[in-house]
Coordinates of N, CA and C in Angstrom, one line a residue:
M9 N -18.5 28.3 -8.4 CA -17.9 28.2 -7.0 C -16.4 28.5 -7.1
A10 N -15.9 29.0 -6.1 CA -14.5 29.4 -6.1 C -13.8 28.8 -4.9
V11 N -12.5 28.7 -5.0 CA -11.7 28.3 -3.9 C -11.3 29.6 -3.1
K12 N -11.5 29.5 -1.8 CA -11.2 30.7 -1.0 C -10.0 30.4 -0.1
I13 N -9.0 31.3 -0.2 CA -7.8 31.2 0.6 C -7.7 32.5 1.4
K14 N -7.6 32.2 2.8 CA -7.6 33.3 3.7 C -6.1 33.6 4.0
T15 N -5.7 34.9 3.9 CA -4.4 35.3 4.2 C -4.4 36.4 5.3
K16 N -3.3 36.8 5.8 CA -3.3 37.9 6.8 C -3.7 39.2 6.2
H17 N -3.6 39.3 4.8 CA -4.0 40.6 4.2 C -5.4 40.6 3.7
G18 N -6.1 39.5 3.7 CA -7.4 39.4 3.2 C -7.8 38.0 2.6
L19 N -8.8 38.0 1.7 CA -9.3 36.8 1.2 C -9.0 36.8 -0.3
I20 N -8.6 35.6 -0.8 CA -8.3 35.4 -2.2 C -9.3 34.4 -2.7
D21 N -10.0 34.7 -3.8 CA -11.0 33.8 -4.5 C -10.4 33.4 -5.8
I22 N -10.3 32.1 -6.0 CA -9.8 31.6 -7.3 C -10.9 30.8 -7.9
D23 N -11.4 31.3 -9.1 CA -12.6 30.7 -9.7 C -12.2 29.3 -10.3
N24 N -13.2 28.5 -10.4 CA -13.0 27.1 -10.9 C -12.5 27.2 -12.4
D25 N -12.9 28.2 -13.2 CA -12.4 28.3 -14.6 C -10.9 28.5 -14.6
V26 N -10.4 29.2 -13.6 CA -8.9 29.4 -13.5 C -8.3 28.1 -13.2
I27 N -8.8 27.4 -12.2 CA -8.3 26.1 -11.9 C -8.3 25.1 -13.1
A28 N -9.4 25.2 -13.8 CA -9.6 24.3 -15.0 C -8.5 24.7 -16.0
T29 N -8.2 25.9 -16.2 CA -7.2 26.4 -17.2 C -5.8 25.9 -16.8
V30 N -5.5 26.0 -15.5 CA -4.2 25.5 -15.0 C -4.1 24.0 -15.2
V31 N -5.2 23.3 -14.8 CA -5.2 21.8 -15.0 C -5.1 21.4 -16.4
G32 N -5.9 22.0 -17.3 CA -5.8 21.7 -18.7 C -4.5 22.0 -19.3
G33 N -3.9 23.1 -19.0 CA -2.5 23.4 -19.5 C -1.5 22.4 -19.1
A34 N -1.6 21.9 -17.8 CA -0.7 20.9 -17.3 C -0.9 19.6 -18.0
A35 N -2.1 19.3 -18.2 CA -2.5 18.0 -18.9 C -2.0 18.0 -20.3
T36 N -2.3 19.0 -21.1 CA -2.0 19.0 -22.5 C -0.5 19.2 -22.8
D37 N 0.2 19.7 -21.8 CA 1.7 19.8 -21.9 C 2.4 18.5 -21.6
S38 N 1.7 17.5 -21.2 CA 2.3 16.2 -20.9 C 2.5 15.4 -22.2
Y39 N 3.6 14.6 -22.2 CA 3.9 13.8 -23.4 C 2.8 12.7 -23.5
G40 N 2.3 12.5 -24.7 CA 1.4 11.4 -24.9 C -0.1 11.9 -24.9
V41 N -0.3 13.1 -24.5 CA -1.7 13.7 -24.4 C -1.9 14.5 -25.7
V42 N -2.9 14.1 -26.4 CA -3.3 14.8 -27.7 C -4.1 16.0 -27.3
G43 N -5.0 15.9 -26.4 CA -5.8 17.1 -26.0 C -6.8 16.7 -24.9
M44 N -7.6 17.7 -24.5 CA -8.6 17.5 -23.5 C -9.9 17.1 -24.2
A45 N -10.7 16.3 -23.5 CA -12.0 15.9 -24.0 C -13.1 16.4 -23.1
S46 N -14.3 16.6 -23.6 CA -15.4 17.1 -22.8 C -15.9 16.0 -21.9
K47 N -16.3 16.5 -20.7 CA -16.9 15.5 -19.7 C -18.3 15.0 -20.1
N48 N -18.9 15.8 -21.0 CA -20.2 15.5 -21.5 C -20.1 15.4 -23.0
Q49 N -19.5 14.3 -23.5 CA -19.2 14.2 -24.9 C -20.5 14.2 -25.8
I50 N -21.5 13.6 -25.4 CA -22.7 13.5 -26.2 C -23.3 14.9 -26.4
R51 N -23.4 15.7 -25.4 CA -23.9 17.1 -25.5 C -23.0 18.0 -26.2
D52 N -21.6 17.9 -26.0 CA -20.7 18.9 -26.5 C -20.1 18.4 -27.8
N53 N -20.4 17.3 -28.3 CA -19.9 16.7 -29.6 C -18.8 15.7 -29.3
V54 N -19.0 14.5 -29.7 CA -18.1 13.4 -29.3 C -16.7 13.5 -29.7
N55 N -16.4 13.9 -30.9 CA -15.0 13.9 -31.4 C -14.2 15.2 -31.3
V56 N -14.6 16.1 -30.5 CA -14.0 17.4 -30.4 C -12.9 17.4 -29.4
I57 N -11.7 17.9 -29.8 CA -10.6 18.1 -28.8 C -10.8 19.6 -28.4
L58 N -10.8 19.8 -27.1 CA -11.0 21.1 -26.5 C -9.8 22.0 -26.7
N59 N -10.0 23.3 -27.0 CA -8.9 24.2 -27.1 C -8.8 24.9 -25.8
R60 N -7.8 25.7 -25.7 CA -7.4 26.4 -24.4 C -8.6 27.1 -23.8
N61 N -9.5 27.7 -24.6 CA -10.6 28.5 -24.1 C -11.7 27.6 -23.5
N62 N -11.7 26.3 -23.8 CA -12.8 25.4 -23.3 C -12.3 24.3 -22.4
Y63 N -11.2 24.5 -21.7 CA -10.7 23.5 -20.8 C -11.7 23.2 -19.7
A64 N -12.5 24.2 -19.3 CA -13.4 24.0 -18.2 C -14.4 22.9 -18.5
K65 N -14.7 22.6 -19.8 CA -15.6 21.6 -20.2 C -15.0 20.2 -19.9
G66 N -13.7 20.1 -19.8 CA -13.1 18.8 -19.6 C -12.5 18.6 -18.2
V67 N -12.8 19.5 -17.3 CA -12.3 19.4 -16.0 C -13.4 19.6 -15.0
V68 N -13.5 18.8 -14.0 CA -14.5 18.9 -12.9 C -13.7 19.2 -11.7
V69 N -14.0 20.3 -11.0 CA -13.3 20.7 -9.7 C -14.3 20.6 -8.6
R70 N -13.9 19.8 -7.6 CA -14.8 19.7 -6.4 C -14.0 20.2 -5.2
Q71 N -14.7 21.1 -4.4 CA -14.0 21.6 -3.2 C -14.1 20.6 -2.1
E72 N -13.0 20.5 -1.4 CA -12.9 19.6 -0.2 C -12.4 20.4 1.0
D73 N -12.4 19.8 2.1 CA -12.1 20.6 3.4 C -10.7 21.2 3.3
N74 N -9.7 20.5 2.9 CA -8.3 21.1 2.9 C -7.7 21.1 1.5
G75 N -8.5 21.3 0.4 CA -8.0 21.3 -0.9 C -9.1 21.1 -1.9
V76 N -8.7 20.5 -3.1 CA -9.6 20.2 -4.2 C -9.4 18.8 -4.7
A77 N -10.4 18.3 -5.3 CA -10.3 17.1 -6.1 C -10.7 17.4 -7.5
V78 N -9.9 17.0 -8.5 CA -10.2 17.3 -9.9 C -10.3 16.1 -10.7
D79 N -11.2 16.1 -11.7 CA -11.4 15.0 -12.6 C -11.0 15.6 -14.0
V80 N -10.0 14.9 -14.6 CA -9.5 15.4 -15.9 C -9.8 14.4 -17.0
N81 N -10.4 14.9 -18.1 CA -10.7 14.0 -19.2 C -9.8 14.3 -20.4
I82 N -9.0 13.3 -20.8 CA -8.0 13.5 -21.8 C -8.2 12.5 -23.0
I83 N -7.5 12.9 -24.1 CA -7.4 12.0 -25.2 C -5.9 11.7 -25.4
V84 N -5.5 10.5 -25.5 CA -4.1 10.1 -25.6 C -3.7 9.7 -27.0
S85 N -2.4 9.7 -27.2 CA -1.9 9.4 -28.5 C -1.7 7.9 -28.6
Y86 N -2.1 7.3 -29.8 CA -2.0 5.9 -30.0 C -0.5 5.5 -29.9
G87 N -0.2 4.4 -29.3 CA 1.1 3.8 -29.1 C 1.8 4.2 -27.9
T88 N 1.2 5.1 -27.0 CA 1.8 5.4 -25.8 C 1.2 4.5 -24.7
K89 N 1.9 4.4 -23.6 CA 1.5 3.6 -22.5 C 0.5 4.4 -21.7
I90 N -0.8 4.1 -21.7 CA -1.8 4.9 -21.1 C -1.6 5.1 -19.6
S91 N -1.2 4.1 -18.9 CA -1.0 4.2 -17.5 C 0.1 5.2 -17.1
E92 N 1.2 5.2 -17.9 CA 2.3 6.1 -17.7 C 1.9 7.5 -18.0
V93 N 1.2 7.7 -19.1 CA 0.7 9.0 -19.5 C -0.2 9.6 -18.4
S94 N -1.1 8.7 -17.9 CA -2.0 9.2 -16.8 C -1.3 9.5 -15.5
R95 N -0.3 8.7 -15.1 CA 0.5 9.1 -13.9 C 1.2 10.4 -14.1
T96 N 1.8 10.6 -15.3 CA 2.5 11.8 -15.6 C 1.5 13.0 -15.5
V97 N 0.4 12.9 -16.0 CA -0.6 14.0 -16.0 C -1.0 14.2 -14.5
Q98 N -1.2 13.2 -13.7 CA -1.6 13.4 -12.3 C -0.5 14.1 -11.6
S99 N 0.7 13.8 -11.7 CA 1.8 14.4 -11.0 C 2.0 15.9 -11.4
K100 N 1.9 16.1 -12.8 CA 2.0 17.5 -13.3 C 0.9 18.4 -12.9
V101 N -0.3 17.9 -12.9 CA -1.5 18.7 -12.4 C -1.3 19.0 -11.0
K102 N -1.0 18.0 -10.1 CA -0.8 18.3 -8.7 C 0.3 19.3 -8.4
Y103 N 1.4 19.2 -9.1 CA 2.5 20.1 -9.0 C 2.1 21.5 -9.4
N104 N 1.4 21.7 -10.5 CA 1.1 23.0 -11.0 C 0.0 23.7 -10.1
L105 N -0.9 22.9 -9.6 CA -1.9 23.5 -8.7 C -1.2 24.0 -7.4
E106 N -0.3 23.2 -6.9 CA 0.4 23.7 -5.7 C 1.3 24.8 -5.9
T107 N 2.1 24.8 -7.0 CA 3.0 25.9 -7.2 C 2.4 27.2 -7.8
M108 N 1.5 27.1 -8.7 CA 0.9 28.2 -9.3 C -0.2 28.9 -8.5
L109 N -1.0 28.1 -7.9 CA -2.2 28.6 -7.2 C -2.1 28.5 -5.7
G110 N -1.2 27.6 -5.2 CA -1.2 27.4 -3.7 C -2.3 26.6 -3.2
I111 N -2.9 25.7 -4.1 CA -4.0 24.9 -3.8 C -3.6 23.4 -3.6
N112 N -3.9 22.8 -2.6 CA -3.6 21.4 -2.4 C -4.6 20.5 -3.2
A113 N -4.0 19.6 -4.0 CA -4.8 18.7 -4.8 C -4.9 17.4 -4.0
N114 N -6.0 17.1 -3.4 CA -6.2 15.9 -2.7 C -6.3 14.7 -3.6
A115 N -7.0 14.9 -4.8 CA -7.1 13.8 -5.7 C -7.1 14.3 -7.1
V116 N -6.4 13.7 -8.0 CA -6.4 14.0 -9.5 C -6.8 12.7 -10.2
N117 N -8.1 12.7 -10.6 CA -8.6 11.5 -11.3 C -8.6 11.7 -12.8
I118 N -8.0 10.8 -13.5 CA -7.8 10.9 -15.0 C -8.8 9.9 -15.6
T119 N -9.6 10.4 -16.6 CA -10.4 9.6 -17.5 C -9.9 9.7 -18.9
V120 N -9.5 8.6 -19.5 CA -9.1 8.6 -20.9 C -10.3 8.4 -21.7
Q121 N -10.7 9.5 -22.4 CA -11.9 9.5 -23.2 C -11.7 8.9 -24.6
G122 N -10.4 8.8 -25.0 CA -10.2 8.3 -26.4 C -8.7 8.2 -26.7
V123 N -8.4 7.5 -27.8 CA -7.1 7.3 -28.3 C -7.1 7.8 -29.7
Q124 N -6.1 8.6 -30.1 CA -6.1 9.2 -31.4 C -4.8 8.8 -32.1
V125 N -4.9 8.4 -33.3 CA -3.7 8.1 -34.1 C -3.2 9.4 -34.7
L126 N -2.0 9.8 -34.5 CA -1.4 11.0 -35.0 C -0.8 10.7 -36.4
S127 N -1.1 11.5 -37.4 CA -0.6 11.4 -38.7 C 0.8 12.0 -38.7
E128 N 1.7 11.4 -39.5 CA 3.1 12.0 -39.5 C 3.4 12.7 -40.8

């Protein structure tokens, strides 16, 4: 399914994979986020951190009347404040969707799938 935006010049279709890539990029660019996790960890392998090509496995996009709602599954770094990292991801995802794609994010739901200790 795709988000449809009607303009005076015609119709713009933005595929959910594009939205997932923008959301995943914003999430992984946030401090404290190690990577994206799959929404179906048992099926897709429990301990795998998704790379840029697989962000769609960690993001669920739902169409709503005046925008979208997204569910983001992340893995955070050990020692960071999970609530702050989640708030940062929420605001960054919302900002990127509005500025890059022109899509209103009604809800950005964060699920922390794991905590990973980073080796130094």
